[in-house]
Coordinates of N, CA and C in Angstrom, one line a residue:
Q194 N -16.1 62.6 108.2 CA -16.5 61.7 109.3 C -15.3 61.5 110.3
V195 N -15.6 61.6 111.6 CA -14.6 61.5 112.6 C -15.1 60.4 113.5
Q196 N -14.3 59.4 113.8 CA -14.6 58.4 114.8 C -13.7 58.6 116.0
L197 N -14.4 58.5 117.2 CA -13.7 58.7 118.4 C -13.8 57.5 119.3
V198 N -12.7 57.2 120.0 CA -12.6 56.0 120.9 C -12.0 56.4 122.2
E199 N -12.7 56.4 123.2 CA -12.2 56.7 124.5 C -11.6 55.5 125.2
S200 N -10.7 55.8 126.1 CA -10.1 54.7 127.0 C -9.6 55.3 128.3
G201 N -9.2 54.5 129.2 CA -8.6 54.9 130.4 C -9.5 55.1 131.6
G202 N -10.8 54.8 131.5 CA -11.7 54.9 132.6 C -11.4 53.8 133.6
G203 N -12.0 53.8 134.7 CA -11.8 52.8 135.7 C -12.3 53.2 137.1
L204 N -11.9 52.5 138.1 CA -12.3 52.7 139.5 C -11.1 53.3 140.2
V205 N -11.4 54.4 140.9 CA -10.3 55.1 141.7 C -10.9 55.6 143.0
Q206 N -10.1 55.7 144.0 CA -10.6 56.2 145.3 C -10.7 57.7 145.3
A207 N -11.5 58.3 146.1 CA -11.6 59.7 146.2 C -10.3 60.3 146.6
G208 N -10.0 61.4 145.9 CA -8.7 62.1 146.1 C -7.6 61.6 145.1
G209 N -7.9 60.6 144.4 CA -7.0 60.0 143.5 C -7.0 60.7 142.1
S210 N -6.3 60.2 141.2 CA -6.2 60.8 139.8 C -6.4 59.7 138.8
L211 N -6.8 60.2 137.6 CA -7.0 59.3 136.5 C -6.9 60.1 135.2
R212 N -6.4 59.5 134.2 CA -6.4 60.2 132.9 C -7.1 59.4 131.8
V213 N -8.1 60.0 131.2 CA -8.8 59.3 130.1 C -8.3 59.9 128.8
S214 N -8.3 59.1 127.8 CA -7.8 59.5 126.4 C -8.9 59.3 125.4
C215 N -8.8 59.9 124.3 CA -9.7 59.8 123.2 C -8.9 59.9 121.9
V216 N -8.9 58.8 121.1 CA -8.2 58.8 119.8 C -9.2 59.0 118.7
A217 N -8.9 59.9 117.8 CA -9.7 60.2 116.7 C -9.2 59.7 115.4
S218 N -10.1 59.3 114.5 CA -9.7 58.9 113.2 C -9.6 60.1 112.3
G219 N -9.0 59.9 111.1 CA -8.9 61.0 110.1 C -7.6 61.8 110.2
R220 N -7.4 62.6 109.2 CA -6.2 63.4 109.1 C -6.3 64.8 109.4
T221 N -7.5 65.2 109.8 CA -7.8 66.7 110.0 C -8.1 66.9 111.5
F222 N -7.5 66.1 112.3 CA -7.9 66.2 113.8 C -7.6 67.6 114.3
S223 N -6.6 68.3 113.9 CA -6.3 69.6 114.4 C -7.3 70.7 114.0
H224 N -8.2 70.4 113.0 CA -9.2 71.3 112.6 C -10.4 71.3 113.5
Y225 N -10.4 70.3 114.4 CA -11.6 70.2 115.2 C -11.4 70.7 116.7
G226 N -12.3 71.4 117.2 CA -12.4 71.6 118.6 C -12.8 70.3 119.3
M227 N -12.2 70.0 120.4 CA -12.6 68.8 121.1 C -13.1 69.1 122.5
G228 N -14.1 68.3 122.9 CA -14.7 68.5 124.2 C -14.8 67.2 125.0
W229 N -14.9 67.3 126.3 CA -15.3 66.2 127.2 C -16.6 66.5 127.9
F230 N -17.4 65.6 127.9 CA -18.7 65.7 128.7 C -18.8 64.4 129.6
R231 N -19.7 64.5 130.5 CA -20.0 63.3 131.3 C -21.5 63.2 131.6
Q232 N -21.9 62.0 131.9 CA -23.3 61.8 132.2 C -23.4 60.7 133.3
A233 N -24.0 61.1 134.4 CA -24.3 60.2 135.5 C -25.7 59.6 135.3
P234 N -26.0 58.5 135.9 CA -27.3 57.9 135.8 C -28.4 58.9 136.2
G235 N -29.4 59.0 135.4 CA -30.5 59.9 135.8 C -30.3 61.4 135.6
K236 N -29.1 61.7 135.1 CA -28.8 63.2 135.0 C -28.5 63.5 133.5
E237 N -28.6 64.8 133.2 CA -28.3 65.3 131.9 C -26.8 65.2 131.6
R238 N -26.5 65.2 130.3 CA -25.0 65.2 130.0 C -24.5 66.6 130.3
E239 N -23.3 66.6 131.0 CA -22.7 67.8 131.6 C -21.4 68.1 130.9
F240 N -21.3 69.4 130.6 CA -20.0 69.9 130.0 C -18.9 69.8 131.0
V241 N -17.7 69.3 130.6 CA -16.6 69.2 131.4 C -15.5 70.1 131.0
A242 N -15.1 70.0 129.7 CA -13.9 70.8 129.2 C -13.9 70.8 127.7
T243 N -13.3 71.9 127.1 CA -13.1 71.9 125.7 C -11.8 72.6 125.4
I244 N -11.3 72.2 124.2 CA -10.0 72.8 123.8 C -10.1 73.0 122.3
C245 N -9.5 74.1 121.8 CA -9.5 74.4 120.4 C -8.4 73.6 119.7
G246 N -8.3 73.7 118.4 CA -7.4 72.9 117.6 C -5.9 73.1 117.9
S247 N -5.6 74.4 118.2 CA -4.2 74.7 118.5 C -3.9 74.7 120.0
S248 N -4.8 74.3 120.8 CA -4.6 74.3 122.3 C -4.5 75.7 122.9
S249 N -4.7 76.7 122.1 CA -4.6 78.1 122.7 C -5.7 78.4 123.7
Y250 N -6.9 77.9 123.5 CA -8.0 78.2 124.4 C -8.6 76.9 125.0
R251 N -8.8 77.0 126.2 CA -9.4 75.9 127.0 C -10.4 76.4 127.9
F252 N -11.6 75.8 128.0 CA -12.6 76.2 128.9 C -13.0 75.0 129.8
Y253 N -13.4 75.2 131.0 CA -13.8 74.2 131.9 C -15.1 74.4 132.5
G254 N -15.8 73.4 132.9 CA -17.0 73.5 133.6 C -16.7 73.9 135.1
D255 N -17.6 74.6 135.7 CA -17.3 75.1 137.1 C -17.0 73.9 138.1
S256 N -17.7 72.8 137.9 CA -17.5 71.7 138.9 C -16.1 71.0 138.8
V257 N -15.4 71.3 137.7 CA -14.1 70.6 137.6 C -12.9 71.6 137.5
K258 N -13.2 72.9 137.4 CA -12.2 73.9 137.3 C -11.2 73.8 138.4
G259 N -9.9 73.8 138.1 CA -8.8 73.7 139.0 C -8.5 72.2 139.4
R260 N -9.3 71.3 139.0 CA -9.0 69.8 139.2 C -8.7 69.0 138.0
F261 N -9.3 69.4 136.9 CA -9.2 68.7 135.6 C -8.4 69.5 134.6
T262 N -7.7 68.9 133.7 CA -6.9 69.5 132.7 C -7.2 68.8 131.4
I263 N -7.6 69.6 130.4 CA -7.7 69.0 129.0 C -6.5 69.4 128.2
S264 N -6.0 68.4 127.4 CA -4.9 68.7 126.5 C -5.1 67.8 125.3
R265 N -4.2 68.1 124.3 CA -4.3 67.3 123.0 C -2.9 67.2 122.4
D266 N -2.8 66.1 121.7 CA -1.6 65.9 120.9 C -2.0 65.7 119.4
N267 N -1.9 66.7 118.6 CA -2.4 66.6 117.3 C -1.6 65.6 116.4
A268 N -0.4 65.4 116.8 CA 0.4 64.4 116.1 C -0.1 62.9 116.3
K269 N -0.7 62.8 117.5 CA -1.3 61.4 117.8 C -2.8 61.4 117.7
N270 N -3.4 62.5 117.2 CA -4.9 62.5 117.0 C -5.5 62.1 118.4
T271 N -5.0 62.7 119.4 CA -5.5 62.3 120.8 C -5.8 63.5 121.6
V272 N -6.9 63.4 122.4 CA -7.2 64.4 123.4 C -7.3 63.7 124.7
Y273 N -6.8 64.4 125.7 CA -6.7 63.8 127.1 C -7.5 64.6 128.1
L274 N -7.9 63.9 129.1 CA -8.5 64.6 130.3 C -7.8 64.1 131.5
Q275 N -7.0 64.9 132.1 CA -6.3 64.6 133.4 C -7.2 65.0 134.5
M276 N -7.6 64.0 135.4 CA -8.5 64.3 136.5 C -7.8 64.1 137.8
N277 N -7.7 65.1 138.6 CA -7.0 65.1 139.9 C -8.0 65.4 141.0
S278 N -7.7 65.0 142.2 CA -8.6 65.3 143.3 C -10.0 64.8 143.1
L279 N -10.1 63.6 142.6 CA -11.4 63.1 142.2 C -12.3 63.0 143.4
K280 N -13.6 63.2 143.1 CA -14.7 63.1 144.2 C -15.7 62.1 143.7
P281 N -16.4 61.5 144.7 CA -17.5 60.6 144.3 C -18.5 61.2 143.3
E282 N -18.7 62.4 143.3 CA -19.7 63.1 142.4 C -19.1 63.2 141.0
D283 N -17.9 62.9 140.8 CA -17.3 62.8 139.4 C -17.6 61.5 138.7
T284 N -18.2 60.6 139.4 CA -18.6 59.3 138.9 C -19.6 59.5 137.7
A285 N -19.2 59.0 136.6 CA -20.1 59.2 135.4 C -19.4 58.4 134.2
V286 N -20.2 58.4 133.1 CA -19.6 58.0 131.8 C -19.0 59.2 131.2
Y287 N -17.8 59.2 130.8 CA -17.1 60.3 130.2 C -17.1 60.1 128.7
Y288 N -17.5 61.1 127.9 CA -17.6 61.1 126.5 C -16.6 62.2 125.9
C289 N -15.9 61.9 124.8 CA -15.3 62.9 124.1 C -16.1 63.2 122.8
A290 N -16.0 64.4 122.3 CA -16.7 64.9 121.2 C -15.9 65.8 120.4
A291 N -16.3 65.9 119.1 CA -15.6 66.8 118.2 C -16.5 67.8 117.5
T292 N -16.0 69.0 117.4 CA -16.8 70.1 116.7 C -16.0 70.8 115.7
S293 N -16.6 71.2 114.6 CA -15.9 71.9 113.6 C -15.7 73.4 114.1
G294 N -16.4 73.8 115.1 CA -16.2 75.1 115.7 C -15.2 74.9 116.9
W295 N -15.3 75.8 117.9 CA -14.6 75.7 119.1 C -15.3 76.5 120.2
G296 N -15.0 76.2 121.4 CA -15.6 76.9 122.6 C -17.0 76.4 122.9
Q297 N -17.4 75.3 122.2 CA -18.8 74.9 122.4 C -18.9 74.2 123.8
R298 N -20.0 74.6 124.5 CA -20.2 74.0 125.9 C -21.5 73.2 125.9
R299 N -22.2 73.2 124.8 CA -23.5 72.4 124.8 C -23.3 71.2 124.0
P300 N -23.9 70.1 124.4 CA -23.7 68.8 123.6 C -24.2 69.0 122.1
G301 N -25.2 69.9 121.9 CA -25.7 70.1 120.5 C -24.7 70.7 119.6
G302 N -23.6 71.3 120.2 CA -22.6 72.0 119.4 C -21.5 71.0 118.8
Y303 N -21.7 69.7 119.1 CA -20.7 68.8 118.7 C -21.3 67.8 117.7
E304 N -20.5 67.5 116.6 CA -21.1 66.7 115.6 C -20.7 65.2 115.8
F305 N -19.6 64.9 116.4 CA -19.2 63.5 116.5 C -18.9 63.2 118.0
W306 N -19.3 61.9 118.4 CA -19.2 61.5 119.7 C -18.5 60.1 119.8
G307 N -17.8 59.9 120.9 CA -17.3 58.5 121.2 C -18.4 57.7 122.0
Q308 N -18.0 56.5 122.3 CA -18.9 55.6 123.0 C -18.9 55.8 124.5
G309 N -18.0 56.5 125.0 CA -17.9 56.7 126.4 C -17.0 55.7 127.2
T310 N -16.5 56.2 128.3 CA -15.7 55.4 129.2 C -16.2 55.6 130.6
Q311 N -16.3 54.6 131.4 CA -16.9 54.7 132.8 C -15.8 55.1 133.7
V312 N -16.1 56.1 134.5 CA -15.2 56.5 135.6 C -16.0 56.4 136.9
T313 N -15.5 55.7 137.9 CA -16.1 55.5 139.1 C -15.2 55.9 140.2
V314 N -15.7 56.8 141.1 CA -14.8 57.3 142.2 C -15.5 56.8 143.5
S315 N -14.8 56.0 144.3 CA -15.3 55.4 145.5 C -14.9 56.4 146.7
S316 N -15.8 56.4 147.7 CA -15.6 57.2 148.8 C -14.8 56.5 149.9

């Protein structure tokens, strides 16, 4: 069982930056691929980024490529999402998730989810 807790969301102006974090419980954090998803009101949950246990492979959704960076610190059981050049359309609840596999881009590929953190980008 893995418990995930996100933090760092908030209100930011367009063009600004924000970093959200996700702390995982358990001693096998490095065994899990981690992902970030987001969901805006009335929309489906959207893939944002994923990273494998060793950080060797990272994949990004097309809408955030070049602006967002996913990273992890296995010693701290934490995965980060650095968001730069934010746009109003990035406004959503951001969720982190854990998978026993890696490279997963569908929500169904993840076994464990956090409760989400709200990111709001004003124009």
